[in-house]
Backbone as JSON, one array per atom type, in Angstrom:
{
  "sequence": "XXXXXXXXXXXXXXXXXXXXXXXXXXXXXXXXXXXXXXXXXXXXXXXXXXXXXXXXXXXXXXXXXXXXXXXXXXXXXXXXXXXXXXXXXXXXXXXXXXXXXXXXXXXXXXXXXXXXXXXXXXXXXXXXXXXXXXXX",
  "N": [[-89.4, -6.05, -8.07], [-85.88, -6.56, -7.49], [-83.23, -8.08, -9.45], [-82.94, -11.49, -8.88], [-80.25, -12.96, -7.07], [-78.46, -10.93, -7.46], [-75.4, -9.63, -6.75], [-74.18, -7.78, -4.0], [-72.05, -5.12, -3.77], [-71.36, -2.95, -2.28], [-70.26, -1.36, 0.81], [-72.18, -1.66, 2.74], [-73.26, -4.02, 3.54], [-72.08, -5.75, 5.35], [-72.72, -7.63, 7.29], [-73.97, -9.69, 6.05], [-73.16, -12.35, 5.95], [-74.23, -13.53, 8.2], [-76.69, -14.39, 7.42], [-76.4, -16.59, 5.85], [-77.1, -19.27, 6.51], [-79.77, -19.35, 6.0], [-80.13, -19.77, 3.4], [-81.51, -21.93, 1.45], [-83.34, -24.46, -0.42], [-86.33, -23.06, -1.63], [-86.25, -20.68, -0.25], [-86.27, -17.34, -0.99], [-84.92, -14.93, -0.29], [-83.24, -13.28, 2.48], [-83.48, -10.81, 5.04], [-81.87, -8.8, 7.37], [-82.94, -6.59, 9.75], [-83.61, -3.44, 11.43], [-85.92, -2.8, 14.12], [-87.24, -0.45, 13.51], [-87.31, -0.42, 10.78], [-85.01, -0.19, 9.16], [-82.62, -1.46, 6.93], [-80.17, -3.77, 7.82], [-78.58, -5.87, 6.91], [-78.49, -8.12, 4.08], [-79.34, -11.05, 2.15], [-77.9, -12.4, -0.89], [-79.98, -12.71, -2.71], [-81.6, -10.54, -3.3], [-81.92, -7.18, -4.41], [-80.18, -4.18, -3.33], [-81.84, -1.87, -3.13], [-84.41, -3.07, -3.13], [-84.15, -4.62, -0.84], [-84.06, -2.63, 1.09], [-86.67, -1.6, 0.8], [-88.15, -3.89, 1.47], [-87.37, -4.18, 4.15], [-88.55, -1.9, 5.31], [-91.29, -2.48, 4.86], [-91.52, -4.93, 6.26], [-91.09, -4.1, 8.86], [-93.37, -2.54, 9.23], [-95.35, -4.53, 9.02], [-94.71, -6.01, 11.25], [-95.36, -4.17, 13.25], [-98.13, -4.08, 12.98], [-98.71, -6.67, 13.8], [-98.0, -6.43, 16.52], [-99.99, -4.66, 17.34], [-102.2, -6.3, 17.23], [-101.71, -8.14, 19.17], [-102.92, -8.08, 21.71], [-105.24, -9.49, 21.41], [-104.51, -12.06, 21.6], [-103.86, -12.44, 24.15], [-101.48, -11.29, 25.02], [-100.39, -8.34, 24.91], [-98.4, -6.46, 22.65], [-96.34, -8.34, 22.4], [-94.68, -10.14, 20.14], [-93.74, -13.08, 18.69], [-93.24, -14.34, 16.22], [-94.05, -13.41, 12.92], [-96.04, -14.57, 10.26], [-96.95, -14.57, 7.02], [-99.03, -15.62, 4.48], [-99.06, -15.83, 0.98], [-100.33, -16.08, -2.43], [-98.17, -17.08, -3.94], [-96.09, -17.57, -2.19], [-94.44, -17.0, 1.02], [-94.01, -14.76, 3.82], [-91.87, -14.42, 6.48], [-91.25, -13.13, 9.71], [-89.09, -12.6, 12.34], [-88.15, -11.87, 15.68], [-84.9, -10.76, 16.56], [-82.85, -10.41, 18.73], [-82.02, -7.41, 20.6], [-83.99, -4.94, 19.4], [-83.82, -5.8, 16.73], [-84.72, -7.57, 13.72], [-85.4, -10.49, 11.72], [-86.22, -11.01, 8.42], [-87.76, -13.09, 6.04], [-88.31, -14.19, 2.75], [-90.16, -16.56, 0.94], [-90.8, -19.27, -1.39], [-93.91, -20.85, -2.34], [-93.57, -23.53, -1.98], [-91.9, -24.14, 0.15], [-90.41, -25.65, 3.08], [-92.07, -25.04, 5.81], [-91.74, -25.48, 8.58], [-88.98, -25.91, 8.72], [-87.96, -23.42, 7.9], [-88.93, -21.75, 10.0], [-87.63, -22.97, 12.19], [-84.85, -22.65, 11.54], [-84.74, -19.87, 11.43], [-85.3, -19.17, 14.1], [-83.08, -20.31, 15.42], [-81.04, -18.81, 14.24], [-81.77, -16.26, 15.07], [-81.11, -16.17, 17.79], [-78.29, -16.22, 17.64], [-77.8, -13.92, 16.11], [-78.67, -11.89, 17.8], [-76.67, -12.05, 19.74], [-74.36, -11.46, 18.18], [-74.94, -8.84, 17.22], [-75.1, -7.52, 19.64], [-72.47, -7.57, 20.45], [-71.12, -5.91, 18.77], [-69.02, -3.03, 18.23], [-69.94, 0.16, 19.51], [-70.57, 3.14, 17.81], [-70.17, 6.56, 18.29]],
  "CA": [[-88.26, -6.46, -7.27], [-84.62, -6.61, -8.2], [-82.84, -9.33, -10.06], [-82.45, -12.45, -7.89], [-78.86, -13.34, -7.2], [-77.62, -9.77, -7.66], [-74.41, -9.47, -5.67], [-74.06, -6.42, -3.49], [-70.63, -4.86, -3.62], [-71.08, -1.8, -1.43], [-69.82, -1.71, 2.15], [-73.29, -1.6, 3.69], [-73.84, -5.35, 3.72], [-71.0, -6.5, 5.98], [-73.23, -8.7, 8.15], [-74.73, -10.64, 5.22], [-72.74, -13.72, 6.26], [-75.11, -14.06, 9.23], [-77.91, -14.91, 6.79], [-76.04, -17.71, 4.98], [-77.8, -20.53, 6.82], [-81.15, -19.28, 5.53], [-80.12, -20.02, 1.96], [-81.81, -23.32, 1.11], [-84.43, -24.5, -1.4], [-87.59, -22.44, -1.27], [-86.02, -19.35, 0.32], [-85.89, -16.36, -2.01], [-83.91, -14.06, 0.3], [-83.4, -12.93, 3.89], [-83.05, -9.45, 5.37], [-81.72, -8.44, 8.78], [-83.39, -5.2, 9.82], [-83.92, -2.89, 12.74], [-87.37, -2.74, 14.34], [-87.8, 0.74, 12.89], [-87.41, -0.6, 9.34], [-83.78, 0.06, 8.42], [-81.89, -2.66, 6.56], [-78.84, -3.95, 8.4], [-77.88, -6.76, 5.97], [-79.4, -8.93, 3.27], [-78.73, -12.11, 1.36], [-77.68, -12.03, -2.27], [-81.13, -12.93, -3.57], [-82.41, -9.34, -3.43], [-81.11, -5.98, -4.63], [-80.07, -3.25, -2.21], [-83.07, -1.05, -3.06], [-85.53, -3.92, -2.72], [-83.92, -5.0, 0.56], [-84.49, -1.47, 1.88], [-88.14, -1.56, 0.76], [-88.62, -5.04, 2.24], [-87.16, -3.86, 5.57], [-89.59, -0.95, 5.73], [-92.56, -3.2, 4.89], [-91.49, -5.93, 7.33], [-91.26, -3.36, 10.1], [-94.79, -2.2, 9.31], [-96.1, -5.76, 9.3], [-94.41, -6.33, 12.66], [-96.14, -3.24, 14.06], [-99.52, -4.55, 12.94], [-98.75, -7.84, 14.69], [-98.0, -5.95, 17.9], [-101.3, -4.07, 17.62], [-103.18, -7.38, 17.39], [-101.27, -9.03, 20.24], [-103.86, -8.11, 22.84], [-106.29, -10.47, 21.13], [-103.93, -13.36, 21.91], [-103.55, -12.45, 25.57], [-100.19, -10.68, 25.38], [-100.21, -7.12, 24.13], [-97.08, -6.01, 22.23], [-95.33, -9.39, 22.36], [-94.81, -10.92, 18.91], [-92.59, -13.98, 18.53], [-92.98, -14.5, 14.8], [-95.12, -13.14, 11.97], [-96.0, -15.41, 9.07], [-98.02, -14.16, 6.12], [-99.03, -16.48, 3.31], [-99.56, -15.25, -0.26], [-100.55, -17.11, -3.44], [-96.93, -17.65, -4.47], [-95.02, -17.63, -1.2], [-94.69, -16.59, 2.4], [-93.09, -13.85, 4.48], [-91.66, -14.71, 7.91], [-90.5, -12.1, 10.43], [-88.77, -13.09, 13.68], [-87.3, -11.01, 16.51], [-83.5, -11.24, 16.58], [-82.07, -9.58, 19.63], [-82.54, -6.09, 21.0], [-84.3, -4.01, 18.34], [-83.53, -6.33, 15.39], [-85.63, -8.57, 13.17], [-85.0, -11.2, 10.51], [-87.33, -11.23, 7.51], [-87.45, -14.07, 4.99], [-89.31, -14.41, 1.7], [-90.04, -17.92, 0.43], [-91.76, -19.74, -2.38], [-95.02, -21.58, -1.73], [-93.18, -24.93, -1.77], [-90.87, -24.24, 1.18], [-90.71, -26.38, 4.31], [-92.38, -23.99, 6.77], [-91.14, -25.77, 9.89], [-87.54, -25.72, 8.6], [-87.72, -21.97, 7.9], [-89.14, -21.25, 11.36], [-86.57, -23.51, 13.04], [-83.57, -21.99, 11.24], [-84.84, -18.46, 11.82], [-85.19, -19.09, 15.55], [-81.68, -20.57, 15.76], [-80.26, -17.66, 13.81], [-82.15, -15.1, 15.89], [-80.31, -16.21, 19.02], [-76.91, -15.84, 17.3], [-77.79, -12.53, 15.63], [-78.74, -11.05, 18.99], [-75.33, -12.06, 20.34], [-73.44, -10.75, 17.28], [-75.25, -7.4, 17.22], [-74.79, -7.01, 20.97], [-71.03, -7.49, 20.64], [-70.51, -4.93, 17.85], [-68.64, -1.77, 18.89], [-70.89, 1.25, 19.31], [-69.96, 4.38, 17.33], [-70.93, 7.75, 18.74]],
  "C": [[-87.02, -6.52, -8.14], [-84.35, -7.99, -8.79], [-82.33, -10.29, -9.0], [-81.0, -12.79, -8.15], [-77.93, -12.16, -7.43], [-76.67, -9.61, -6.48], [-74.33, -8.01, -5.27], [-72.59, -6.18, -3.2], [-70.34, -3.64, -2.77], [-70.72, -2.27, -0.02], [-70.94, -1.79, 3.16], [-73.89, -2.97, 4.0], [-72.83, -6.29, 4.41], [-71.48, -7.66, 6.84], [-74.04, -9.73, 7.37], [-74.39, -12.09, 5.53], [-73.62, -14.35, 7.34], [-76.33, -14.77, 8.63], [-77.65, -16.15, 5.94], [-76.83, -18.98, 5.26], [-79.27, -20.51, 6.43], [-81.24, -19.46, 4.02], [-80.28, -21.51, 1.71], [-83.02, -23.33, 0.21], [-85.75, -23.93, -0.85], [-87.45, -21.06, -0.66], [-85.55, -18.43, -0.79], [-84.76, -15.47, -1.51], [-84.22, -13.84, 1.77], [-82.86, -11.52, 4.1], [-82.97, -9.33, 6.89], [-82.03, -6.96, 8.86], [-83.58, -4.75, 11.25], [-85.44, -2.84, 12.88], [-88.01, -1.53, 13.7], [-87.69, 0.72, 11.37], [-86.17, -0.29, 8.54], [-83.04, -1.26, 8.16], [-80.52, -2.65, 7.21], [-77.99, -4.8, 7.45], [-78.92, -7.54, 5.19], [-78.63, -9.98, 2.5], [-78.64, -11.65, -0.1], [-78.87, -12.16, -3.2], [-82.02, -11.72, -3.78], [-81.48, -8.14, -3.62], [-81.11, -5.09, -3.39], [-81.35, -2.44, -2.05], [-84.26, -1.88, -2.59], [-85.38, -4.39, -1.28], [-84.34, -3.86, 1.48], [-86.02, -1.38, 1.93], [-88.74, -2.7, 1.57], [-88.5, -4.75, 3.73], [-88.24, -2.91, 6.08], [-90.95, -1.65, 5.84], [-92.63, -4.22, 6.01], [-91.68, -5.26, 8.69], [-92.72, -2.97, 10.3], [-95.65, -3.4, 9.64], [-95.91, -6.18, 10.76], [-95.23, -5.44, 13.59], [-97.61, -3.63, 14.11], [-99.68, -5.77, 13.84], [-98.78, -7.45, 16.15], [-99.37, -5.39, 18.27], [-102.36, -5.14, 17.85], [-102.86, -8.32, 18.54], [-102.24, -9.15, 21.4], [-104.96, -9.15, 22.64], [-105.8, -11.91, 21.32], [-103.48, -13.44, 23.36], [-102.23, -11.84, 25.96], [-99.92, -9.47, 24.49], [-98.74, -6.84, 23.87], [-95.99, -7.07, 22.25], [-95.58, -10.25, 21.12], [-93.56, -11.78, 18.79], [-92.23, -14.12, 17.06], [-94.24, -14.14, 14.02], [-94.94, -14.08, 10.79], [-97.2, -15.03, 8.23], [-97.92, -14.99, 4.86], [-99.7, -15.76, 2.14], [-99.78, -16.38, -1.26], [-99.27, -17.82, -3.86], [-95.79, -17.69, -3.46], [-95.44, -17.13, 0.16], [-93.63, -15.58, 2.83], [-93.06, -14.23, 5.95], [-90.88, -13.54, 8.51], [-90.33, -12.58, 11.87], [-87.89, -12.08, 14.4], [-85.91, -11.62, 16.6], [-82.66, -10.33, 17.45], [-82.72, -8.23, 19.86], [-82.73, -5.19, 19.78], [-84.03, -4.5, 16.93], [-84.53, -7.41, 15.02], [-84.96, -9.27, 12.0], [-86.27, -11.39, 9.69], [-86.89, -12.17, 6.4], [-88.62, -14.16, 4.03], [-89.07, -15.8, 1.11], [-91.0, -18.15, -0.73], [-92.89, -20.46, -1.63], [-94.63, -23.02, -1.37], [-92.14, -25.12, -0.67], [-91.35, -25.08, 2.36], [-90.85, -25.35, 5.43], [-91.7, -24.25, 8.11], [-89.62, -25.6, 9.85], [-87.19, -24.23, 8.61], [-87.84, -21.42, 9.31], [-88.02, -21.71, 12.29], [-85.24, -22.79, 12.8], [-83.6, -20.52, 11.62], [-84.69, -18.3, 13.33], [-83.77, -19.35, 16.03], [-80.81, -19.36, 15.43], [-80.54, -16.44, 14.67], [-81.33, -15.04, 17.16], [-78.87, -15.75, 18.74], [-76.82, -14.38, 16.86], [-77.83, -11.58, 16.82], [-77.38, -10.94, 19.67], [-74.35, -11.25, 19.49], [-73.68, -9.25, 17.3], [-74.9, -6.78, 18.56], [-73.3, -6.84, 21.2], [-70.34, -6.5, 19.69], [-70.14, -3.66, 18.6], [-69.64, -0.68, 18.55], [-70.12, 2.51, 18.89], [-70.82, 5.55, 17.78], [-70.6, 8.93, 17.88]]
}
């Protein structure tokens, strides 16, 4: 992975401000991505290349969640993915039409706080993305 805290200075991260409220103790970084795995924005805790790789992986993880949905009584409906590793967790939440928020945390994070803030942000992100002008 890239160097944590690396600032991104290119013009491709204009919506990073949306992720500011996910910056609290235990959160490594956040990425706003499209359902098909393209990075839309990311927090400063991850490099551009790693944010792109994370977006692709998060999209794949989301697809696996959809494939398993039928075993929970609702095929293709995923509200949130949460995967726990030895040293942290990955959360993925739907954020409006065709968008997702992915967050990487340490193992010591407050899981309920992450989920709560992601759900609040998801509602706002959907509104913000829906109001952006469409370029043809």
